[in-house]
Tab-separated table of C-alpha atoms and ligand atoms in Angstrom:
chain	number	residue	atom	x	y	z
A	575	UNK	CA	-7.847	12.117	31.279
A	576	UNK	CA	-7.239	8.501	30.370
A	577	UNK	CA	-6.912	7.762	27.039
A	578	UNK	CA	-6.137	3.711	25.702
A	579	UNK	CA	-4.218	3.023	22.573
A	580	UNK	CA	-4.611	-0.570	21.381
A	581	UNK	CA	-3.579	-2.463	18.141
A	582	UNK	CA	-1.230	-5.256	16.656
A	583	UNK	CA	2.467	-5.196	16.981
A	584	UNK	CA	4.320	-2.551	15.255
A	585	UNK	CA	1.210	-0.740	14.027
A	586	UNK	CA	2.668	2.653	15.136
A	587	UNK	CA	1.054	2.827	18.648
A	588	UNK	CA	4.553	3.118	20.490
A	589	UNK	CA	5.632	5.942	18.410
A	590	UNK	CA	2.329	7.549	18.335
A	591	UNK	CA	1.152	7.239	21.964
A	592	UNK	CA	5.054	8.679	23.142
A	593	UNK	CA	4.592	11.811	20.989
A	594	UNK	CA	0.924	12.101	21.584
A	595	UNK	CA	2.217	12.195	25.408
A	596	UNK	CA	5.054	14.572	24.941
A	597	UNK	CA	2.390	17.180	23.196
A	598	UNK	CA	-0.123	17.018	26.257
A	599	UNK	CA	1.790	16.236	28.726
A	600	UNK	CA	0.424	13.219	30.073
A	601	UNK	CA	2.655	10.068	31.348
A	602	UNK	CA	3.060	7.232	29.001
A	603	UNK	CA	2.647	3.506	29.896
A	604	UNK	CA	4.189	0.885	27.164
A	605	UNK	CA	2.089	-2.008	28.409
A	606	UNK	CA	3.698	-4.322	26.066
A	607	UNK	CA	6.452	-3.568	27.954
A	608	UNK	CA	5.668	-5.397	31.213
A	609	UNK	CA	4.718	-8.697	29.096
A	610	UNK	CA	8.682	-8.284	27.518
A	611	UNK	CA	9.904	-7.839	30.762
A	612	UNK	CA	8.061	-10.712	32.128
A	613	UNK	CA	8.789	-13.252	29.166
A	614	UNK	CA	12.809	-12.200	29.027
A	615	UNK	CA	12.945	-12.934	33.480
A	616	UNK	CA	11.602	-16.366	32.463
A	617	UNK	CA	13.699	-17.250	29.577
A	618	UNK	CA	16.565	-15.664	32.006
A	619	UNK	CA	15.809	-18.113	34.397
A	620	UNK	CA	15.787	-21.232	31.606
A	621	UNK	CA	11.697	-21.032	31.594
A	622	UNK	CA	9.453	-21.638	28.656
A	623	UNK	CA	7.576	-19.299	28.070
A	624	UNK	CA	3.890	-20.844	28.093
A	625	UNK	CA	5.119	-22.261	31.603
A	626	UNK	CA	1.881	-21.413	34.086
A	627	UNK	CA	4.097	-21.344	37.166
A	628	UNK	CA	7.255	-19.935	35.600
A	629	UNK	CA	5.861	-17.194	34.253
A	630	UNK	CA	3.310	-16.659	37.067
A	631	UNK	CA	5.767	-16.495	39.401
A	632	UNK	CA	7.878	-14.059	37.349
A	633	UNK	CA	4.803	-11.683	36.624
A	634	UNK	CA	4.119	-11.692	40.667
A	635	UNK	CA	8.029	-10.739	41.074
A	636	UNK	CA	8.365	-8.051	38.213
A	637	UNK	CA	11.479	-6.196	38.413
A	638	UNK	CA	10.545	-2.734	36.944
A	639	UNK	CA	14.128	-1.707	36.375
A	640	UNK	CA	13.980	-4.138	33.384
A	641	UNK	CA	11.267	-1.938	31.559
A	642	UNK	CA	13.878	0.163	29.873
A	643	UNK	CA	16.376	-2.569	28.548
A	644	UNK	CA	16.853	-3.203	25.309
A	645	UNK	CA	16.955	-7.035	25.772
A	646	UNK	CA	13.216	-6.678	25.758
A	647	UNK	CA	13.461	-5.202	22.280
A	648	UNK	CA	14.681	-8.224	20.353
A	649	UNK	CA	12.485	-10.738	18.275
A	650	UNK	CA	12.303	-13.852	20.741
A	651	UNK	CA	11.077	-10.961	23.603
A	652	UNK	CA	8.427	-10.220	21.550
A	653	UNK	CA	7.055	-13.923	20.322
A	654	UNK	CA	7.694	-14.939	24.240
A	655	UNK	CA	5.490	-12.030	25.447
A	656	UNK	CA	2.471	-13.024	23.300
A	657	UNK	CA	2.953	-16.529	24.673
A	658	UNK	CA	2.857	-15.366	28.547
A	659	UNK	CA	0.553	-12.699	27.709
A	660	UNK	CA	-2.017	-15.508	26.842
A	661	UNK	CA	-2.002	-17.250	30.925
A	662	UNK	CA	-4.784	-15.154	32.782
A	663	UNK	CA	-2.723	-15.442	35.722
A	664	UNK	CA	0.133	-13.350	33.993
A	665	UNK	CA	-2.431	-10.670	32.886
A	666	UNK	CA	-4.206	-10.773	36.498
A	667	UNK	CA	-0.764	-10.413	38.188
A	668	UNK	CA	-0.302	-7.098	36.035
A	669	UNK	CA	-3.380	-5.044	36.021
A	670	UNK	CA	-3.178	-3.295	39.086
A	671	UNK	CA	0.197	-1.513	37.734
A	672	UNK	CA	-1.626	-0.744	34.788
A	673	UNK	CA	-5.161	1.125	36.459
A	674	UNK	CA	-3.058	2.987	39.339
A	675	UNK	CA	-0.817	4.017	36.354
A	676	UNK	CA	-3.806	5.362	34.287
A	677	UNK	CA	-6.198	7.073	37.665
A	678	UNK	CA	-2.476	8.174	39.533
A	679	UNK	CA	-0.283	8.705	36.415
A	680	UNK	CA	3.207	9.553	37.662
A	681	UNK	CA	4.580	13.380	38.090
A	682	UNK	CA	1.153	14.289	38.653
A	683	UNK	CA	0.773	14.606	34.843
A	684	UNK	CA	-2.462	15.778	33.901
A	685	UNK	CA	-3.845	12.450	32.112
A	686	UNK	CA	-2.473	8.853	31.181
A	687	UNK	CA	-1.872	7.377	27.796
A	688	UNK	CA	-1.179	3.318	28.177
A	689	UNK	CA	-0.595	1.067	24.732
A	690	UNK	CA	-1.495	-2.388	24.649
A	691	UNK	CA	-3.869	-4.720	23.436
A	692	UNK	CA	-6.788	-4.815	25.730
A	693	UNK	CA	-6.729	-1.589	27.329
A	694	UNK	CA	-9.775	-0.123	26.115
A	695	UNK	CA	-12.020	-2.973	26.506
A	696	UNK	CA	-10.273	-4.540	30.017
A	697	UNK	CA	-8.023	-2.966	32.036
A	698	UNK	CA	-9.869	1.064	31.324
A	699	UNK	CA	-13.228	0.548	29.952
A	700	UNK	CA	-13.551	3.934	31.000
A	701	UNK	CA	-11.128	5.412	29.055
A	702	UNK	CA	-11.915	9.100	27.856
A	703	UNK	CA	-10.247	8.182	24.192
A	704	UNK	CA	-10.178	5.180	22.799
A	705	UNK	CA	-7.817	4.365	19.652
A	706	UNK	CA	-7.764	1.156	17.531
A	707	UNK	CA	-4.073	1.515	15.327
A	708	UNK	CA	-3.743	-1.178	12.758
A	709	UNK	CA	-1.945	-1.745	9.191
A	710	UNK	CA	-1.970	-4.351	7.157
A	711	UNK	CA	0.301	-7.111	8.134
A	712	UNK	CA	2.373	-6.652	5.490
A	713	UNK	CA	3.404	-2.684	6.016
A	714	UNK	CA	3.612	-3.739	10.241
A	715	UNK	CA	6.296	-6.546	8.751
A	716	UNK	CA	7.988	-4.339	7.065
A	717	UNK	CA	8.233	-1.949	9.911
A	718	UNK	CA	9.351	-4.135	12.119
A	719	UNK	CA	11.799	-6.142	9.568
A	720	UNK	CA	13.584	-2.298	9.050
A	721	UNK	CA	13.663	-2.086	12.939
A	722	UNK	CA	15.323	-5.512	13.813
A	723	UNK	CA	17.791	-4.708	11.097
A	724	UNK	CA	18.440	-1.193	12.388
A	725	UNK	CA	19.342	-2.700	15.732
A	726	UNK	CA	22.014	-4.833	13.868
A	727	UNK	CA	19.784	-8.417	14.446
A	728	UNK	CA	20.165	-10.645	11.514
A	729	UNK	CA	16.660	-10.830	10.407
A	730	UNK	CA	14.633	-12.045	7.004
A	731	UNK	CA	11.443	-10.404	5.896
A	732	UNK	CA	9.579	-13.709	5.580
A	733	UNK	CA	10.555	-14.665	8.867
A	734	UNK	CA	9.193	-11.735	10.371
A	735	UNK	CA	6.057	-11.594	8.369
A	736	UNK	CA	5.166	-14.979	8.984
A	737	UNK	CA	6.070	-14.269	13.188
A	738	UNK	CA	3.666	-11.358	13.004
A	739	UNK	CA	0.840	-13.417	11.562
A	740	UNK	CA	1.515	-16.148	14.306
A	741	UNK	CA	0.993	-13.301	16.932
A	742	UNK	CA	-1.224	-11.595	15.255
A	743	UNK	CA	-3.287	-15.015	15.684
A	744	UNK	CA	-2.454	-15.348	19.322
A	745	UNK	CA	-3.360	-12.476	20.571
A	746	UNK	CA	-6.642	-12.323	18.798
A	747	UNK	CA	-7.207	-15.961	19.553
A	748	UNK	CA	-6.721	-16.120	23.169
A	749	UNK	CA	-9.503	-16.478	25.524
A	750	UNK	CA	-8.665	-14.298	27.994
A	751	UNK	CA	-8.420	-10.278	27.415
A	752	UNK	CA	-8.089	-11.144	23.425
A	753	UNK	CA	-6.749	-8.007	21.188
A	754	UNK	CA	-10.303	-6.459	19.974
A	755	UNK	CA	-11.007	-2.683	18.213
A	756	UNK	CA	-13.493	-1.415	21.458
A	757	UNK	CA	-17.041	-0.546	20.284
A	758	UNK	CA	-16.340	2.769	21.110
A	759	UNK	CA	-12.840	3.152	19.459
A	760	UNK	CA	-11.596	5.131	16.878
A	761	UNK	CA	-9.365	3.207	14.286
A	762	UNK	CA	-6.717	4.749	12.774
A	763	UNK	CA	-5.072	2.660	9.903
A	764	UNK	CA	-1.247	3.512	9.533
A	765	UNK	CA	-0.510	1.830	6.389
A	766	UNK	CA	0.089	4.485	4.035
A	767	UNK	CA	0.304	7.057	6.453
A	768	UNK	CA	3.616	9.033	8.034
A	769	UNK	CA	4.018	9.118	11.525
A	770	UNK	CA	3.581	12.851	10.989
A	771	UNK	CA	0.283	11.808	9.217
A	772	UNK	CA	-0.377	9.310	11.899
A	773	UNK	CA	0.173	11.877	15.082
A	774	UNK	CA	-2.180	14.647	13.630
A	775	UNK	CA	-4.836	12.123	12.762
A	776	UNK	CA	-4.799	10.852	16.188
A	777	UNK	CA	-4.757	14.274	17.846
A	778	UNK	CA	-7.628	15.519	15.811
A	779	UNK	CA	-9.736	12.286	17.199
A	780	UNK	CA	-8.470	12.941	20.756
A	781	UNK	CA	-9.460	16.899	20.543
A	782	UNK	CA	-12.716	16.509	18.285
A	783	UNK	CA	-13.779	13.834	20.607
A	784	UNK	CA	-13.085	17.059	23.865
B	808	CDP	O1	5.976	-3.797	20.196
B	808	CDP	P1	4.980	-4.788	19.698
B	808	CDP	O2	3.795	-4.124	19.133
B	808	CDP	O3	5.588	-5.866	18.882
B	808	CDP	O4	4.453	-5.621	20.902
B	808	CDP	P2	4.243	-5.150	22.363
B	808	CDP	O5	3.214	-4.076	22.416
B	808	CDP	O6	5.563	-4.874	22.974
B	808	CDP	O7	3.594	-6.446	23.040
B	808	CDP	C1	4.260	-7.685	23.084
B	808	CDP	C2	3.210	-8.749	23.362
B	808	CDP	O8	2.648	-8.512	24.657
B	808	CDP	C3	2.017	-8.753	22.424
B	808	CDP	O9	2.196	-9.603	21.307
B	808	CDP	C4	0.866	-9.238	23.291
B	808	CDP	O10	0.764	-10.626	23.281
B	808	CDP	C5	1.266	-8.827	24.674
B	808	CDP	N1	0.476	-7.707	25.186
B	808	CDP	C6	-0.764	-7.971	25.722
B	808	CDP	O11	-1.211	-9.099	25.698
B	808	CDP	N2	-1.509	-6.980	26.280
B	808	CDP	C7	-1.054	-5.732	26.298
B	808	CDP	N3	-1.797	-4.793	26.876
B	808	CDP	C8	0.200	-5.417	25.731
B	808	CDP	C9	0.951	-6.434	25.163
């Protein structure tokens, strides 16, 4: 059982697909993840960001003992990850992680649930369950604006509403792998919603859909 959770940043999918994994038992992929850990071993290293070879090179190289660290968390991780998530070599470099993950999910788990941006319409097309998570930019600002500040970073709600709308752009701009609802997705729109609300909505679509 494969099922692919896509969306915009800080839509809900992290929170949703973790508990939606802990309920059924299935192992949990954070795809965003792997383009934080590949954007924070460039800027590491001194690297921009939007640096073919740089970040090429780091993507090739990824050290997956970074995937838990909380320097991925931060603001600039997450505007430098849209930036090498748009090179096709980055996203090439990365996809084979991603499919053995979802058809050989670790612990012999029963099924895979990976969150992302294109993993319904590129890297599983096959998916059993297909989710679409949005909210308005606004509420996903907010969201993450409370976050940043939780986690003690000095951060202004304009800032970060007007940094989701410039990722928000690139990732449904880009050429290659752009973030898209699948034509055979579900979409589940968070904005008013608890992520109690959020979790049973999301389990009725995966069971109805059994
Ligand atoms: O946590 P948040 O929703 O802010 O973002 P994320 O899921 O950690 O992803 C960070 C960035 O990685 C996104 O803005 C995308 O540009 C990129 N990404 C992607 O291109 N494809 C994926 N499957 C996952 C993330």
């Amino acid at each position: 059982m494969i099922i692919a959770i896509d969306g915009p940043a800080a839509a809900g999918k992290g929170t949703l697909a973790r508990r939606l994994a802990d309920h059924l038992g299935y192992a949990y992929l954070d795809t965003g993840s792997l383009y934080r850990a590949v954007a924070v071993m460039v800027l590491h290293r001194n690297g921009a960001p939007d640096n073919v070879e740089a970040a090429t090179e780091a993507a090739r190289t990824l050290d997956l003992d970074l995937l838990g660290s909380p320097d991925l968390r931060t603001g600039e991780a997450g505007a430098a990850a849209s930036k090498v998530a748009a090179i096709p070599s980055v996203r090439a470099a990365l996809t084979g992680f991603q499919r053995q993950f979802a058809t050989h999910p670790p612990g012999n788990a029963g099924g895979a649930i990976l969150d992302g941006r294109d993993i319904g319409t590129v890297i599983c097309p096959d998916a059993d369950r297909k989710l679409f998570v949005t909210a308005s930019v606004e509420a996903r600002a907010e969201r993450r604006f409370k976050e940043l500040q939780e986690r003690g970073e000095a951060a202004i709600y304009a800032r970060v509403l007007q940094d989701m709308r410039e990722r928000d752009a690139r990732d449904a701009g880009r050429s290659d792998a752009p973030m898209k609802q699948a034509d055979n997705a579900i979409l589940i729109d968070t904005s008013s919603m608890t992520p109690d609300e959020a979790f049973t909505a999301a389990l009725d679509v995966i069971e109805d859909a059994g």
